[in-house]
Coordinates of N, CA, C and O in Angstrom, one line a residue:
M1 N -26.3 25.1 17.9 CA -26.0 23.8 18.5 C -26.9 23.5 19.7 O -27.1 24.4 20.5
T2 N -27.5 22.3 19.7 CA -28.4 22.0 20.8 C -27.6 21.7 22.0 O -26.5 21.3 22.0
A3 N -28.4 21.7 23.1 CA -27.8 21.4 24.4 C -27.3 19.9 24.5 O -26.3 19.6 25.1
K4 N -28.1 19.1 23.9 CA -27.7 17.6 23.9 C -26.4 17.4 23.1 O -25.5 16.7 23.5
R5 N -26.3 18.1 22.0 CA -25.1 18.0 21.2 C -23.9 18.6 21.9 O -22.8 18.0 21.9
R6 N -24.0 19.7 22.6 CA -23.0 20.3 23.4 C -22.5 19.4 24.5 O -21.3 19.3 24.7
L7 N -23.5 18.8 25.1 CA -23.1 17.8 26.2 C -22.4 16.6 25.7 O -21.4 16.2 26.3
G8 N -22.8 16.1 24.5 CA -22.0 15.0 23.9 C -20.6 15.4 23.5 O -19.7 14.7 23.7
T9 N -20.5 16.6 22.9 CA -19.1 17.1 22.6 C -18.3 17.3 23.8 O -17.1 16.9 23.8
T10 N -18.8 17.9 24.9 CA -18.1 18.1 26.1 C -17.7 16.7 26.7 O -16.5 16.5 27.1
G11 N -18.6 15.8 26.7 CA -18.3 14.4 27.2 C -17.2 13.8 26.4 O -16.3 13.1 26.9
Y12 N -17.2 14.0 25.1 CA -16.2 13.4 24.2 C -14.8 14.0 24.6 O -13.8 13.2 24.7
Y13 N -14.7 15.3 24.8 CA -13.5 15.9 25.1 C -13.0 15.5 26.5 O -11.8 15.3 26.7
V14 N -13.9 15.4 27.4 CA -13.5 15.0 28.8 C -12.9 13.6 28.8 O -11.9 13.3 29.4
V15 N -13.6 12.7 28.1 CA -13.1 11.3 28.0 C -11.8 11.2 27.2 O -10.8 10.5 27.7
S16 N -11.6 12.0 26.2 CA -10.4 12.1 25.4 C -9.2 12.6 26.3 O -8.1 12.0 26.2
I17 N -9.5 13.6 27.1 CA -8.5 14.2 27.9 C -8.1 13.1 29.0 O -6.9 13.0 29.3
L18 N -9.1 12.5 29.6 CA -8.7 11.4 30.6 C -7.9 10.3 30.0 O -6.9 9.8 30.6
I19 N -8.2 9.9 28.8 CA -7.4 8.8 28.1 C -6.0 9.3 27.9 O -5.1 8.6 28.1
A20 N -5.9 10.6 27.4 CA -4.6 11.1 27.2 C -3.7 11.2 28.4 O -2.5 10.9 28.4
V21 N -4.4 11.6 29.5 CA -3.6 11.7 30.8 C -3.2 10.3 31.2 O -2.0 10.1 31.7
V22 N -4.1 9.3 31.1 CA -3.7 7.9 31.5 C -2.6 7.4 30.6 O -1.6 6.8 31.1
A23 N -2.6 7.7 29.3 CA -1.6 7.3 28.4 C -0.2 8.0 28.7 O 0.8 7.4 28.4
M24 N -0.3 9.2 29.3 CA 1.0 9.9 29.6 C 1.6 9.5 30.9 O 2.8 9.8 31.1
I25 N 0.9 8.7 31.7 CA 1.5 8.4 33.0 C 2.8 7.6 32.9 O 3.8 7.9 33.6
P26 N 2.9 6.6 32.0 CA 4.2 5.9 31.9 C 5.4 6.8 31.4 O 6.5 6.7 31.9
F27 N 5.1 7.7 30.5 CA 6.1 8.7 30.1 C 6.5 9.6 31.2 O 7.7 9.8 31.4
L28 N 5.6 10.1 32.0 CA 5.9 11.0 33.1 C 6.7 10.2 34.2 O 7.6 10.8 34.8
W29 N 6.3 9.0 34.4 CA 7.0 8.1 35.4 C 8.5 7.9 34.9 O 9.4 8.0 35.7
M30 N 8.7 7.7 33.6 CA 10.0 7.6 33.1 C 10.9 8.8 33.3 O 12.0 8.7 33.7
I31 N 10.3 10.0 33.0 CA 11.0 11.2 33.2 C 11.3 11.4 34.7 O 12.4 11.8 35.1
S32 N 10.3 11.2 35.5 CA 10.5 11.3 37.0 C 11.6 10.4 37.5 O 12.5 10.8 38.3
T33 N 11.6 9.2 37.1 CA 12.6 8.2 37.5 C 14.0 8.6 37.0 O 14.9 8.3 37.7
S34 N 14.1 9.1 35.8 CA 15.4 9.4 35.3 C 16.1 10.6 36.1 O 17.3 10.7 36.1
L35 N 15.3 11.3 36.8 CA 15.8 12.5 37.6 C 16.0 12.1 39.0 O 16.5 13.0 39.8
K36 N 15.8 10.9 39.4 CA 15.9 10.5 40.8 C 17.3 9.9 41.1 O 18.0 9.4 40.2
S37 N 17.7 9.9 42.4 CA 19.0 9.3 42.8 C 18.7 7.8 43.0 O 17.6 7.4 43.0
R38 N 19.8 7.0 43.1 CA 19.6 5.6 43.3 C 18.7 5.2 44.5 O 17.9 4.3 44.4
G39 N 18.9 5.9 45.5 CA 18.1 5.5 46.7 C 16.6 5.9 46.6 O 15.8 5.2 47.2
A40 N 16.3 6.9 45.9 CA 15.0 7.4 45.7 C 14.2 6.5 44.7 O 12.9 6.6 44.7
L41 N 14.8 5.6 44.0 CA 14.1 4.8 43.0 C 13.2 3.8 43.6 O 12.1 3.6 43.1
M42 N 13.6 3.2 44.8 CA 12.8 2.2 45.4 C 12.0 2.7 46.6 O 11.6 1.8 47.4
S43 N 12.0 4.0 46.8 CA 11.3 4.5 48.0 C 9.8 4.2 48.0 O 9.2 4.3 47.0
I44 N 9.3 4.0 49.2 CA 7.8 3.8 49.3 C 7.4 4.8 50.4 O 8.0 4.8 51.5
P45 N 6.5 5.6 50.2 CA 5.6 5.8 49.0 C 6.3 6.3 47.8 O 7.4 7.0 48.0
I46 N 5.7 6.2 46.7 CA 6.3 6.6 45.4 C 6.4 8.1 45.4 O 5.5 8.8 45.7
E47 N 7.6 8.6 45.0 CA 7.8 10.1 44.8 C 7.6 10.4 43.3 O 8.4 10.0 42.5
W48 N 6.6 11.1 42.9 CA 6.4 11.5 41.6 C 7.3 12.6 41.2 O 7.8 12.6 40.1
I49 N 7.5 13.5 42.1 CA 8.4 14.6 41.8 C 9.6 14.4 42.8 O 9.4 14.4 44.0
P50 N 10.8 14.2 42.2 CA 12.0 13.9 43.1 C 12.3 15.0 44.0 O 12.2 16.2 43.6
A51 N 12.6 14.7 45.2 CA 13.0 15.8 46.2 C 14.3 16.4 45.8 O 14.4 17.7 45.9
E52 N 15.3 15.7 45.3 CA 16.5 16.2 44.8 C 16.8 15.8 43.4 O 17.5 14.8 43.2
P53 N 16.2 16.4 42.4 CA 16.4 16.0 41.0 C 17.9 16.1 40.6 O 18.6 17.0 41.0
S54 N 18.3 15.1 39.8 CA 19.7 15.1 39.4 C 19.8 14.6 37.9 O 19.0 13.7 37.5
L55 N 20.7 15.1 37.2 CA 21.0 14.7 35.8 C 22.1 13.7 35.7 O 22.6 13.4 34.6
D56 N 22.5 13.1 36.8 CA 23.6 12.2 36.9 C 23.4 10.9 36.0 O 24.3 10.4 35.4
A57 N 22.1 10.5 35.9 CA 21.8 9.3 35.2 C 22.1 9.5 33.7 O 22.5 8.6 33.0
Y58 N 21.8 10.7 33.2 CA 22.0 11.0 31.8 C 23.5 11.0 31.5 O 24.0 10.5 30.5
G59 N 24.3 11.6 32.4 CA 25.8 11.5 32.2 C 26.3 10.1 32.2 O 27.2 9.8 31.4
E60 N 25.7 9.3 33.1 CA 26.2 7.9 33.1 C 25.9 7.1 31.8 O 26.7 6.4 31.3
V61 N 24.7 7.4 31.3 CA 24.3 6.7 30.0 C 25.3 7.1 28.9 O 25.7 6.3 28.1
F62 N 25.6 8.4 28.8 CA 26.4 8.9 27.7 C 27.9 8.5 27.9 O 28.6 8.4 26.9
S63 N 28.3 8.3 29.2 CA 29.7 7.8 29.4 C 29.9 6.3 29.2 O 30.9 5.9 28.8
R64 N 28.9 5.5 29.5 CA 29.0 4.1 29.4 C 28.7 3.5 28.1 O 29.2 2.4 27.7
F65 N 27.8 4.2 27.3 CA 27.3 3.6 26.1 C 27.5 4.7 25.0 O 27.2 5.8 25.2
P66 N 27.9 4.3 23.8 CA 28.1 5.2 22.7 C 26.7 5.6 22.1 O 26.3 5.3 21.0
F67 N 26.0 6.3 22.9 CA 24.6 6.7 22.6 C 24.5 7.5 21.3 O 23.6 7.3 20.5
L68 N 25.3 8.5 21.2 CA 25.3 9.4 20.0 C 25.6 8.7 18.8 O 25.0 8.9 17.7
K69 N 26.6 7.7 18.9 CA 26.9 6.9 17.7 C 25.8 6.0 17.3 O 25.5 5.9 16.1
T70 N 25.1 5.5 18.3 CA 23.9 4.6 18.0 C 22.8 5.4 17.3 O 22.2 4.9 16.4
I71 N 22.6 6.6 17.8 CA 21.5 7.4 17.2 C 21.9 7.8 15.8 O 21.1 7.8 14.9
G72 N 23.2 8.1 15.6 CA 23.7 8.5 14.2 C 23.6 7.3 13.3 O 23.1 7.5 12.1
N73 N 23.9 6.1 13.8 CA 23.7 4.9 12.9 C 22.3 4.7 12.6 O 22.0 4.4 11.4
S74 N 21.4 4.8 13.5 CA 20.0 4.6 13.3 C 19.5 5.6 12.3 O 18.7 5.3 11.4
L75 N 19.9 6.8 12.4 CA 19.4 7.9 11.5 C 19.9 7.6 10.1 O 19.2 7.7 9.1
F76 N 21.2 7.2 10.0 CA 21.8 7.0 8.6 C 21.1 5.8 8.0 O 20.7 5.9 6.8
I77 N 20.9 4.7 8.7 CA 20.2 3.5 8.2 C 18.8 3.8 7.8 O 18.3 3.5 6.7
S78 N 18.0 4.5 8.6 CA 16.6 4.8 8.3 C 16.5 5.7 7.1 O 15.6 5.5 6.3
V79 N 17.3 6.7 7.1 CA 17.2 7.7 5.9 C 17.6 7.0 4.6 O 16.9 7.1 3.6
S80 N 18.7 6.2 4.7 CA 19.2 5.5 3.5 C 18.1 4.5 3.0 O 17.8 4.4 1.8
Y81 N 17.6 3.7 4.0 CA 16.6 2.7 3.7 C 15.4 3.4 3.0 O 14.8 2.9 2.0
T82 N 14.9 4.5 3.6 CA 13.8 5.2 3.0 C 14.0 5.7 1.6 O 13.2 5.5 0.7
V83 N 15.2 6.3 1.4 CA 15.5 6.9 0.1 C 15.6 5.8 -1.0 O 15.0 5.9 -2.0
I84 N 16.3 4.7 -0.6 CA 16.4 3.6 -1.6 C 15.1 3.0 -1.9 O 14.8 2.7 -3.1
T85 N 14.3 2.8 -0.9 CA 13.0 2.2 -1.1 C 12.1 3.1 -2.0 O 11.5 2.7 -2.9
L86 N 12.1 4.4 -1.7 CA 11.3 5.3 -2.5 C 11.8 5.4 -4.0 O 11.0 5.4 -4.9
I87 N 13.1 5.4 -4.2 CA 13.6 5.4 -5.6 C 13.3 4.2 -6.3 O 12.7 4.2 -7.4
S88 N 13.6 3.0 -5.7 CA 13.4 1.7 -6.5 C 11.9 1.4 -6.6 O 11.5 1.0 -7.7
A89 N 11.1 1.7 -5.6 CA 9.7 1.4 -5.7 C 9.0 2.3 -6.6 O 8.1 1.9 -7.4
S90 N 9.4 3.6 -6.7 CA 8.7 4.5 -7.6 C 9.0 4.2 -9.1 O 8.2 4.3 -9.9
M91 N 10.3 3.7 -9.3 CA 10.6 3.4 -10.7 C 9.8 2.1 -11.1 O 9.3 2.1 -12.2
A92 N 9.7 1.1 -10.3 CA 9.0 -0.1 -10.6 C 7.5 0.2 -10.7 O 6.8 -0.3 -11.6
A93 N 7.0 1.1 -9.8 CA 5.6 1.4 -9.9 C 5.2 2.2 -11.2 O 4.2 1.9 -11.8
F94 N 6.1 3.0 -11.6 CA 5.9 3.8 -12.8 C 5.8 2.8 -14.0 O 4.9 2.9 -14.8
A95 N 6.7 1.9 -14.0 CA 6.7 0.9 -15.1 C 5.4 0.1 -15.1 O 4.8 -0.1 -16.2
F96 N 5.0 -0.4 -13.9 CA 3.8 -1.2 -13.9 C 2.5 -0.4 -14.2 O 1.6 -0.8 -14.8
A97 N 2.5 0.9 -13.8 CA 1.3 1.7 -13.9 C 1.2 2.4 -15.3 O 0.1 2.6 -15.8
K98 N 2.3 2.8 -15.9 CA 2.2 3.7 -17.1 C 2.9 3.2 -18.3 O 2.6 3.7 -19.4
I99 N 3.7 2.1 -18.3 CA 4.3 1.6 -19.5 C 3.8 0.3 -19.8 O 3.7 -0.6 -19.0
R100 N 3.4 0.1 -21.1 CA 2.8 -1.1 -21.6 C 3.9 -2.1 -21.9 O 4.8 -1.8 -22.6
F101 N 3.9 -3.3 -21.3 CA 4.8 -4.4 -21.7 C 4.1 -5.7 -21.3 O 3.1 -5.7 -20.5
R102 N 4.5 -6.7 -22.0 CA 3.9 -8.0 -21.8 C 4.1 -8.5 -20.4 O 5.1 -8.3 -19.8
C103 N 3.0 -9.1 -19.9 CA 3.0 -9.8 -18.5 C 3.2 -8.8 -17.4 O 3.6 -9.1 -16.3
A104 N 2.9 -7.5 -17.6 CA 3.0 -6.5 -16.6 C 2.1 -6.9 -15.3 O 2.6 -6.8 -14.2
N105 N 0.9 -7.2 -15.6 CA 0.0 -7.6 -14.5 C 0.5 -8.8 -13.8 O 0.4 -8.9 -12.6
L106 N 1.0 -9.8 -14.6 CA 1.5 -11.0 -14.0 C 2.7 -10.8 -13.1 O 2.8 -11.3 -11.9
L107 N 3.6 -9.9 -13.5 CA 4.8 -9.6 -12.7 C 4.4 -8.8 -11.5 O 5.0 -9.1 -10.4
L108 N 3.4 -7.9 -11.6 CA 3.0 -7.2 -10.4 C 2.3 -8.2 -9.4 O 2.6 -8.1 -8.2
K109 N 1.5 -9.1 -9.9 CA 0.9 -10.1 -9.0 C 2.0 -11.0 -8.4 O 1.8 -11.3 -7.2
L110 N 3.0 -11.4 -9.1 CA 4.1 -12.2 -8.6 C 4.8 -11.5 -7.5 O 5.2 -12.0 -6.4
S111 N 5.1 -10.2 -7.7 CA 5.8 -9.4 -6.7 C 4.9 -9.3 -5.4 O 5.4 -9.3 -4.3
L112 N 3.6 -9.1 -5.6 CA 2.7 -9.0 -4.5 C 2.6 -10.3 -3.8 O 2.5 -10.4 -2.5
A113 N 2.7 -11.4 -4.5 CA 2.7 -12.7 -3.9 C 3.9 -13.0 -2.9 O 3.7 -13.7 -2.0
T114 N 5.0 -12.3 -3.2 CA 6.1 -12.5 -2.3 C 5.9 -11.9 -0.9 O 6.6 -12.2 0.0
M115 N 4.8 -11.0 -0.8 CA 4.5 -10.5 0.5 C 3.9 -11.6 1.5 O 3.9 -11.4 2.7
M116 N 3.5 -12.7 0.9 CA 2.9 -13.8 1.7 C 4.0 -14.7 2.3 O 3.7 -15.5 3.1
I117 N 5.3 -14.5 1.9 CA 6.4 -15.2 2.4 C 6.8 -14.6 3.7 O 7.1 -13.4 3.8
P118 N 6.7 -15.4 4.8 CA 7.1 -14.8 6.1 C 8.5 -14.4 6.2 O 9.4 -15.0 5.6
T119 N 8.8 -13.3 6.9 CA 10.2 -12.8 7.1 C 11.1 -13.9 7.6 O 12.3 -14.0 7.3
Q120 N 10.6 -14.7 8.5 CA 11.4 -15.8 9.1 C 11.9 -16.8 8.1 O 13.0 -17.3 8.3
V121 N 11.2 -16.9 7.0 CA 11.7 -17.9 6.0 C 12.8 -17.3 5.2 O 13.7 -18.0 4.7
T122 N 12.9 -16.0 5.1 CA 13.9 -15.3 4.2 C 15.1 -14.9 5.0 O 16.1 -14.5 4.4
M123 N 15.1 -15.0 6.4 CA 16.2 -14.5 7.2 C 17.5 -15.2 6.9 O 18.5 -14.6 6.7
I124 N 17.4 -16.6 7.0 CA 18.6 -17.4 6.8 C 19.2 -17.3 5.4 O 20.4 -17.0 5.2
P125 N 18.4 -17.4 4.3 CA 18.9 -17.2 3.0 C 19.5 -15.8 2.8 O 20.6 -15.7 2.2
L126 N 18.9 -14.8 3.4 CA 19.4 -13.4 3.3 C 20.8 -13.3 4.0 O 21.7 -12.7 3.5
F127 N 20.9 -14.0 5.1 CA 22.1 -13.9 5.9 C 23.2 -14.7 5.1 O 24.4 -14.2 5.0
V128 N 22.9 -15.8 4.5 CA 23.9 -16.5 3.7 C 24.3 -15.7 2.5 O 25.5 -15.6 2.2
I129 N 23.4 -15.0 1.8 CA 23.8 -14.2 0.7 C 24.7 -13.1 1.1 O 25.7 -12.8 0.5
M130 N 24.3 -12.4 2.2 CA 25.1 -11.3 2.7 C 26.5 -11.8 3.1 O 27.5 -11.1 3.0
N131 N 26.6 -12.9 3.7 CA 27.8 -13.5 4.2 C 28.7 -13.8 3.0 O 29.9 -13.5 3.0
R132 N 28.2 -14.4 1.9 CA 29.0 -14.7 0.7 C 29.4 -13.5 0.0 O 30.5 -13.5 -0.6
L133 N 28.7 -12.4 0.1 CA 29.1 -11.2 -0.5 C 30.0 -10.4 0.4 O 30.6 -9.3 0.0
G134 N 30.3 -10.9 1.6 CA 31.2 -10.2 2.5 C 30.6 -8.9 3.1 O 31.3 -8.0 3.4
L135 N 29.3 -8.9 3.2 CA 28.7 -7.7 3.7 C 28.2 -7.7 5.2 O 27.5 -6.8 5.6
I136 N 28.5 -8.8 5.8 CA 28.1 -9.0 7.3 C 28.8 -7.9 8.1 O 29.9 -7.5 7.8
D137 N 28.1 -7.3 9.1 CA 28.6 -6.2 9.9 C 28.9 -5.0 9.1 O 29.9 -4.3 9.3
S138 N 28.0 -4.7 8.1 CA 28.1 -3.4 7.4 C 26.8 -2.8 7.2 O 25.7 -3.5 7.4
Y139 N 26.8 -1.6 6.8 CA 25.5 -0.9 6.6 C 24.8 -1.5 5.4 O 23.5 -1.6 5.4
A140 N 25.5 -2.0 4.4 CA 24.9 -2.5 3.2 C 24.0 -3.7 3.5 O 23.0 -3.9 2.9
S141 N 24.4 -4.5 4.5 CA 23.6 -5.7 4.7 C 22.2 -5.4 5.3 O 21.3 -6.2 5.2
V142 N 22.1 -4.2 5.9 CA 20.9 -3.8 6.4 C 20.1 -3.0 5.4 O 18.8 -3.1 5.3
I143 N 20.8 -2.2 4.6 CA 20.1 -1.3 3.7 C 19.7 -2.0 2.3 O 18.6 -1.7 1.8
L144 N 20.5 -2.9 1.8 CA 20.3 -3.5 0.5 C 18.9 -4.2 0.4 O 18.3 -4.1 -0.7
P145 N 18.5 -4.9 1.4 CA 17.1 -5.5 1.3 C 16.0 -4.5 1.0 O 14.9 -5.0 0.6
S146 N 16.2 -3.3 1.1 CA 15.2 -2.3 0.8 C 15.0 -2.1 -0.6 O 14.1 -1.3 -1.1
L147 N 15.9 -2.7 -1.5 CA 15.7 -2.5 -2.9 C 14.4 -3.0 -3.4 O 13.9 -2.6 -4.4
F148 N 13.9 -4.1 -2.8 CA 12.7 -4.7 -3.3 C 11.6 -4.7 -2.2 O 11.7 -5.5 -1.2
R149 N 10.7 -3.8 -2.2 CA 9.6 -3.7 -1.2 C 8.3 -3.7 -2.0 O 7.8 -2.7 -2.5
P150 N 7.7 -4.9 -2.1 CA 6.5 -5.1 -2.9 C 5.3 -4.2 -2.4 O 4.5 -3.8 -3.2
F151 N 5.2 -4.0 -1.1 CA 4.1 -3.2 -0.6 C 4.2 -1.8 -1.1 O 3.2 -1.2 -1.5
A152 N 5.4 -1.3 -1.1 CA 5.7 0.1 -1.5 C 5.3 0.2 -3.0 O 4.7 1.2 -3.5
V153 N 5.7 -0.8 -3.8 CA 5.5 -0.8 -5.2 C 4.0 -0.8 -5.4 O 3.4 0.0 -6.3
F154 N 3.2 -1.7 -4.7 CA 1.8 -1.8 -4.9 C 1.1 -0.5 -4.6 O 0.2 0.0 -5.3
M155 N 1.5 0.2 -3.4 CA 0.8 1.4 -3.1 C 1.1 2.5 -4.1 O 0.2 3.3 -4.4
L156 N 2.3 2.6 -4.6 CA 2.7 3.6 -5.6 C 2.0 3.3 -6.9 O 1.6 4.2 -7.6
V157 N 1.8 2.0 -7.3 CA 1.1 1.7 -8.5 C -0.3 2.2 -8.4 O -0.8 2.8 -9.4
Q158 N -0.9 2.0 -7.3 CA -2.3 2.4 -7.2 C -2.4 3.9 -7.3 O -3.4 4.5 -7.9
Q159 N -1.4 4.6 -6.7 CA -1.5 6.1 -6.8 C -1.2 6.6 -8.2 O -1.8 7.5 -8.7
M160 N -0.2 5.9 -8.9 CA 0.2 6.4 -10.2 C -0.9 6.1 -11.2 O -1.0 6.8 -12.3
R161 N -1.7 5.1 -11.0 CA -2.8 4.8 -11.9 C -3.8 5.9 -11.9 O -4.6 6.1 -12.9
T162 N -3.9 6.7 -10.9 CA -4.9 7.8 -10.8 C -4.4 9.1 -11.5 O -5.1 10.0 -11.7
V163 N -3.1 9.1 -11.9 CA -2.5 10.3 -12.6 C -2.9 10.2 -14.0 O -2.7 9.2 -14.7
P164 N -3.5 11.3 -14.6 CA -4.0 11.2 -16.0 C -2.8 11.1 -16.9 O -1.7 11.6 -16.7
A165 N -3.1 10.3 -18.0 CA -2.0 10.1 -19.0 C -1.6 11.4 -19.7 O -0.5 11.4 -20.3
D166 N -2.4 12.4 -19.7 CA -2.1 13.7 -20.3 C -0.8 14.3 -19.8 O -0.1 15.0 -20.5
Y167 N -0.5 14.0 -18.5 CA 0.7 14.6 -17.9 C 1.9 13.9 -18.6 O 3.0 14.6 -18.6
L168 N 1.8 12.7 -19.1 CA 3.0 12.1 -19.7 C 3.2 12.6 -21.1 O 4.3 12.3 -21.7
D169 N 2.2 13.2 -21.7 CA 2.4 13.8 -23.0 C 3.5 14.8 -23.0 O 4.1 15.1 -24.1
V170 N 3.8 15.4 -21.9 CA 4.9 16.4 -21.8 C 6.3 15.7 -22.0 O 7.2 16.3 -22.5
A171 N 6.3 14.4 -21.8 CA 7.5 13.6 -22.0 C 7.9 13.3 -23.5 O 8.8 12.6 -23.7
R172 N 7.1 13.8 -24.4 CA 7.4 13.6 -25.8 C 8.6 14.3 -26.2 O 8.8 15.5 -25.9
V173 N 9.4 13.7 -27.0 CA 10.6 14.3 -27.5 C 10.5 14.4 -29.0 O 10.4 13.4 -29.7
D174 N 10.5 15.6 -29.6 CA 10.4 15.9 -31.0 C 9.2 15.2 -31.6 O 9.2 14.6 -32.7
G175 N 8.1 15.2 -30.9 CA 6.8 14.7 -31.4 C 6.8 13.2 -31.3 O 5.7 12.6 -31.6
A176 N 7.8 12.5 -30.9 CA 7.8 11.0 -30.8 C 7.5 10.6 -29.4 O 8.1 11.1 -28.4
N177 N 6.5 9.8 -29.2 CA 6.1 9.4 -27.8 C 7.0 8.4 -27.3 O 7.2 7.3 -27.9
I178 N 7.8 8.7 -26.2 CA 8.7 7.7 -25.7 C 8.1 6.7 -24.8 O 8.7 5.7 -24.5
F179 N 6.8 6.9 -24.5 CA 6.1 5.9 -23.6 C 4.8 5.5 -24.4 O 4.1 6.3 -25.0
Q180 N 4.5 4.2 -24.2 CA 3.2 3.8 -24.7 C 2.3 3.8 -23.4 O 2.5 2.9 -22.6
V181 N 1.5 4.8 -23.3 CA 0.8 5.0 -22.0 C -0.6 4.4 -22.0 O -1.3 4.4 -23.1
Y182 N -1.0 3.8 -20.9 CA -2.4 3.3 -20.7 C -3.3 4.5 -20.8 O -3.1 5.6 -20.3
S183 N -4.4 4.3 -21.5 CA -5.4 5.4 -21.6 C -6.3 5.3 -20.5 O -6.7 4.3 -20.0

């Protein structure tokens, strides 16, 4: 390795470390502030390391706000949303990528065209539908819209088209091909 290249690599790492340190400052300030007492919050000059660190603020957050329930709800919704999206999108993507049927490309293009509809346009109709189904204030009203994610379908179709058709030959039952596979 030449001296010029070593200097360039060293400079790259120095700049990267400086950027990382600058990016960490708000996080470090947040941690520092969470450990301060009320009086120390507004003190000038700024105390980066609290003179008397305290965990009272954390106790206050957990006593005033159902923080653990909120985290549990978020975890349940995000996991459910992800699983439902993966299942429904992978089934649709398999159909579009590997099973021959009329208008397959047209249907895929129509589903992709729905991505051009802004979310703001669909919010009120989605609310009305969920209200009529009696699903307002329930997990289902948040999770059910994940059944149709055209971007996920598109990405999975692109991936599934790269899988060789020979792998689907394993799906033959008694010598009868249950799929008409693209070659």
